[in-house]
Amino acid sequence: MNYRAPHIITEGAINYELGSLKGREIRYDFEKILFYLDAKGKLLFGRKFKIYKEDREILYKLSLYFIRDRDRCKQFGIDVDKGLLLSGPVGCGKTSLMKLFKYMVPHQRPYEVIPSRNIVFGFNHLGYKIIGDYGNSQSFCFDDLGVEPQGVHFGKECNVMGEILLSRYELFTEHKLKTHTTTNLNAQELEDRYGNRVRSRMRQLFNLIAFDKGTGDKRK
C-alpha cells in the first residue's frame, strides 16, 4: 500500500485511482470508487459479482462513511465516529459489502467480519471466555446479528451477542473503538431479541444504513 497516496489501490498489476490528491486532501470520485468495488468484488467473490444500479444510494452512503467525508455524511445523518448497522432483506448483499468496503480504505484500522452464529457456537463450547474475546480492542463486524441461536454453556443460557454488544459499547465510550454489524431484522425485532437496554446502546453505537425492504435476493 502507498501511504503517500492512499487513494491509489494496487490489485495485482493494476492501479485503481479512487480520486485525486489536492495538496493533502483526497478528492474521491464516486464513479471511480464503484469501478474499483466492482473489480475487487469479482476478485473476492467470483466473476458473477456485480454492482447493482438500484444499490447506488446505499453504496454512496457507505462510500462517504468509509472515506470519512464528515460534511456529506452529516447531510445523511451519518456520524463517521460511530459504527455501521447495515440492515436489509436476506441476500441483498450486506455481508459482501462489509467484506468489500474495508479494502477501499487500507490506511484505516481493519475490522474482521465474523458470523454471529459462530460466536455463539464458540460460547457453547468455551463459555464466557468468548464474551471477553470479543470485548477486546480489535475491530469487528458481527454478521447476521439477531438470527443466531441462544447460547448455552453447561446448561446455563446466555444472550451471547447482547452481552458482547454491551462490552463493545463500553469500548466505544471509553476508547472510541467502532463495531459494525449486519442484520436482517428491523429495530423492533432487534429490541425483542436483545431487550431495551441493548437496543438503547445500539442507537449510540451504530449508524443505521438500510436497504429497501423490497430489495431482491441477489443469490438467486
Coordinates of C-alpha atoms in Angstrom, one line a residue:
M1 CA 0.0 0.0 0.0
N2 CA 1.2 3.5 -0.8
Y3 CA 0.8 5.6 2.4
R4 CA 1.6 8.7 0.5
A5 CA -1.3 8.1 -1.9
P6 CA -4.0 6.1 0.0
H7 CA -6.5 6.9 -2.8
I8 CA -4.5 4.6 -5.2
I9 CA -5.0 0.9 -4.6
T10 CA -3.0 -1.7 -6.4
E11 CA -4.5 -5.1 -7.2
G12 CA -2.0 -7.3 -9.0
A13 CA -0.5 -5.2 -11.8
I14 CA -3.4 -2.7 -11.9
N15 CA -3.5 0.6 -10.0
Y16 CA -7.0 1.9 -9.2
E17 CA -7.2 5.6 -8.6
L18 CA -10.2 6.4 -6.4
G19 CA -9.8 10.1 -6.8
S20 CA -7.1 12.8 -6.9
L21 CA -4.8 14.4 -4.4
K22 CA -5.2 18.2 -3.9
G23 CA -2.4 19.2 -1.5
R24 CA -3.0 16.9 1.5
E25 CA -6.7 16.4 0.7
I26 CA -8.0 13.4 -1.3
R27 CA -10.9 14.3 -3.6
Y28 CA -12.7 11.0 -4.1
D29 CA -14.7 10.2 -7.3
F30 CA -17.7 8.1 -6.7
E31 CA -17.7 6.5 -10.2
K32 CA -14.1 5.5 -9.7
I33 CA -15.0 4.0 -6.3
L34 CA -17.7 1.9 -7.9
F35 CA -15.3 0.8 -10.7
Y36 CA -12.8 -0.4 -8.0
L37 CA -15.5 -2.1 -5.9
D38 CA -16.8 -4.0 -8.9
A39 CA -13.2 -5.2 -9.8
K40 CA -12.3 -6.1 -6.2
G41 CA -15.7 -7.8 -5.7
K42 CA -15.0 -10.1 -8.6
L43 CA -11.6 -10.9 -7.2
L44 CA -13.1 -11.7 -3.8
F45 CA -16.4 -13.3 -4.7
G46 CA -16.0 -14.5 -8.3
R47 CA -17.0 -13.3 -11.8
K48 CA -20.7 -13.3 -11.0
F49 CA -20.3 -10.4 -8.5
K50 CA -21.7 -7.1 -9.8
I51 CA -22.6 -3.6 -8.6
Y52 CA -26.3 -3.1 -9.0
K53 CA -27.7 0.3 -10.1
E54 CA -30.5 0.1 -7.6
D55 CA -27.9 0.0 -4.8
R56 CA -26.2 3.3 -5.7
E57 CA -27.7 5.3 -2.9
I58 CA -26.6 2.7 -0.3
L59 CA -23.2 2.5 -1.9
Y60 CA -22.9 6.3 -1.9
K61 CA -23.6 6.5 1.8
L62 CA -21.2 3.7 2.6
S63 CA -18.5 5.4 0.4
L64 CA -19.0 8.7 2.2
Y65 CA -18.7 6.9 5.6
F66 CA -15.6 5.0 4.8
I67 CA -13.8 7.9 3.2
R68 CA -14.8 9.9 6.3
D69 CA -16.5 12.8 4.5
R70 CA -17.9 14.4 7.6
D71 CA -19.8 17.2 5.8
R72 CA -21.7 15.0 3.4
C73 CA -22.2 12.3 6.0
K74 CA -23.8 14.9 8.2
Q75 CA -26.4 15.6 5.4
F76 CA -27.5 12.0 5.6
G77 CA -27.4 11.9 9.4
I78 CA -24.3 9.7 9.5
D79 CA -21.7 10.1 12.2
V80 CA -18.3 8.9 11.0
D81 CA -17.1 8.2 14.5
K82 CA -19.8 5.6 15.1
G83 CA -20.0 2.1 13.7
L84 CA -22.4 0.8 11.0
L85 CA -25.5 -1.3 11.3
L86 CA -26.3 -2.4 7.7
S87 CA -29.8 -3.8 7.5
G88 CA -31.8 -5.4 4.8
P89 CA -33.5 -8.5 3.5
V90 CA -31.8 -11.8 3.1
G91 CA -29.5 -12.0 0.1
C92 CA -29.4 -8.2 -0.6
G93 CA -25.6 -8.1 -0.3
K94 CA -24.9 -6.7 3.2
T95 CA -22.2 -9.2 4.1
S96 CA -20.4 -8.9 0.8
L97 CA -20.4 -5.1 1.0
M98 CA -19.0 -5.1 4.5
K99 CA -16.3 -7.5 3.5
L100 CA -15.6 -5.4 0.4
F101 CA -15.5 -1.8 1.7
K102 CA -12.7 -2.3 4.1
Y103 CA -10.3 -2.9 1.1
M104 CA -11.2 0.6 -0.1
V105 CA -9.5 2.3 2.8
P106 CA -6.5 0.1 3.6
H107 CA -4.9 3.0 5.6
Q108 CA -7.7 2.8 8.1
R109 CA -8.0 0.3 11.0
P110 CA -9.2 -3.0 9.6
Y111 CA -12.1 -5.0 11.0
E112 CA -12.8 -8.7 10.9
V113 CA -16.2 -9.9 9.7
I114 CA -17.5 -12.7 12.0
P115 CA -20.8 -14.6 11.7
S116 CA -22.8 -14.1 14.9
R117 CA -23.8 -17.7 15.0
N118 CA -20.1 -18.8 15.0
I119 CA -19.5 -16.7 18.1
V120 CA -22.5 -18.4 19.9
F121 CA -21.2 -21.8 18.9
G122 CA -17.8 -20.8 20.4
F123 CA -19.6 -19.8 23.6
N124 CA -21.4 -23.1 23.8
H125 CA -18.0 -24.8 23.6
L126 CA -15.7 -22.5 25.6
G127 CA -18.1 -20.5 27.8
Y128 CA -17.8 -16.9 29.0
K129 CA -14.2 -16.6 27.7
I130 CA -15.8 -15.9 24.3
I131 CA -17.6 -12.8 25.5
G132 CA -14.2 -11.5 26.8
D133 CA -12.5 -12.3 23.5
Y134 CA -14.9 -10.2 21.5
G135 CA -15.0 -7.4 24.1
N136 CA -11.3 -6.7 23.4
S137 CA -9.6 -3.9 21.5
Q138 CA -10.0 -5.4 18.0
S139 CA -12.5 -4.1 15.5
F140 CA -15.3 -6.4 14.3
C141 CA -18.3 -6.6 12.1
F142 CA -20.8 -9.0 13.6
D143 CA -22.6 -10.6 10.6
D144 CA -26.2 -11.7 10.6
L145 CA -27.0 -10.3 14.1
G146 CA -30.2 -11.4 15.6
V147 CA -30.7 -14.8 13.9
E148 CA -28.1 -16.6 16.0
P149 CA -29.3 -19.2 18.5
Q150 CA -29.4 -18.7 22.2
G151 CA -26.1 -19.6 23.9
V152 CA -26.0 -22.5 26.3
H153 CA -22.9 -23.5 28.3
F154 CA -23.2 -26.2 30.9
G155 CA -26.9 -25.8 30.9
K156 CA -26.8 -22.1 31.6
E157 CA -28.4 -19.9 28.9
C158 CA -26.9 -16.6 27.8
N159 CA -27.8 -14.0 25.2
V160 CA -24.3 -14.0 23.9
M161 CA -24.4 -11.3 21.3
G162 CA -26.4 -9.0 23.6
E163 CA -23.6 -9.3 26.2
I164 CA -20.9 -8.7 23.6
L165 CA -22.7 -5.6 22.4
L166 CA -22.8 -4.2 25.9
S167 CA -19.0 -4.8 26.1
R168 CA -18.5 -3.2 22.7
Y169 CA -20.5 -0.1 23.9
E170 CA -18.0 0.3 26.8
L171 CA -15.1 0.1 24.4
F172 CA -16.8 2.7 22.2
T173 CA -17.5 5.2 25.0
E174 CA -14.1 4.8 26.6
H175 CA -11.8 4.2 23.6
K176 CA -13.9 5.3 20.6
L177 CA -13.5 1.8 19.2
K178 CA -16.0 1.1 16.4
T179 CA -18.2 -2.0 16.0
H180 CA -20.1 -2.9 12.8
T181 CA -23.0 -5.3 12.3
T182 CA -25.3 -6.6 9.6
T183 CA -28.8 -7.8 10.2
N184 CA -32.0 -8.9 8.5
L185 CA -34.1 -7.6 11.5
N186 CA -35.8 -4.3 11.9
A187 CA -35.4 -2.1 15.0
Q188 CA -38.4 -3.6 16.9
E189 CA -37.2 -7.2 16.2
L190 CA -33.8 -6.3 17.5
E191 CA -35.3 -4.9 20.7
D192 CA -37.4 -8.0 21.1
R193 CA -34.3 -10.1 20.6
Y194 CA -31.9 -8.2 22.9
G195 CA -34.1 -6.1 25.1
N196 CA -34.4 -2.3 25.6
R197 CA -31.1 -1.8 27.3
V198 CA -29.1 -3.3 24.5
R199 CA -31.2 -1.6 21.8
S200 CA -30.6 1.8 23.5
R201 CA -26.8 1.1 23.4
M202 CA -27.1 0.1 19.8
R203 CA -28.6 3.5 18.9
Q204 CA -25.4 5.1 20.3
L205 CA -23.0 2.5 18.8
F206 CA -24.3 2.5 15.2
N207 CA -25.4 4.5 12.2
L208 CA -28.3 2.7 10.6
I209 CA -28.0 2.3 6.8
A210 CA -30.8 0.2 5.4
F211 CA -31.6 -1.5 2.1
D212 CA -35.1 -1.1 0.8
K213 CA -37.5 -3.8 2.1
G214 CA -38.2 -4.8 -1.5
T215 CA -34.6 -5.4 -2.4
G216 CA -34.4 -8.8 -4.1
D217 CA -32.2 -11.8 -3.2
K218 CA -29.1 -11.4 -5.4
R219 CA -28.0 -15.0 -4.6
K220 CA -30.8 -16.5 -6.7

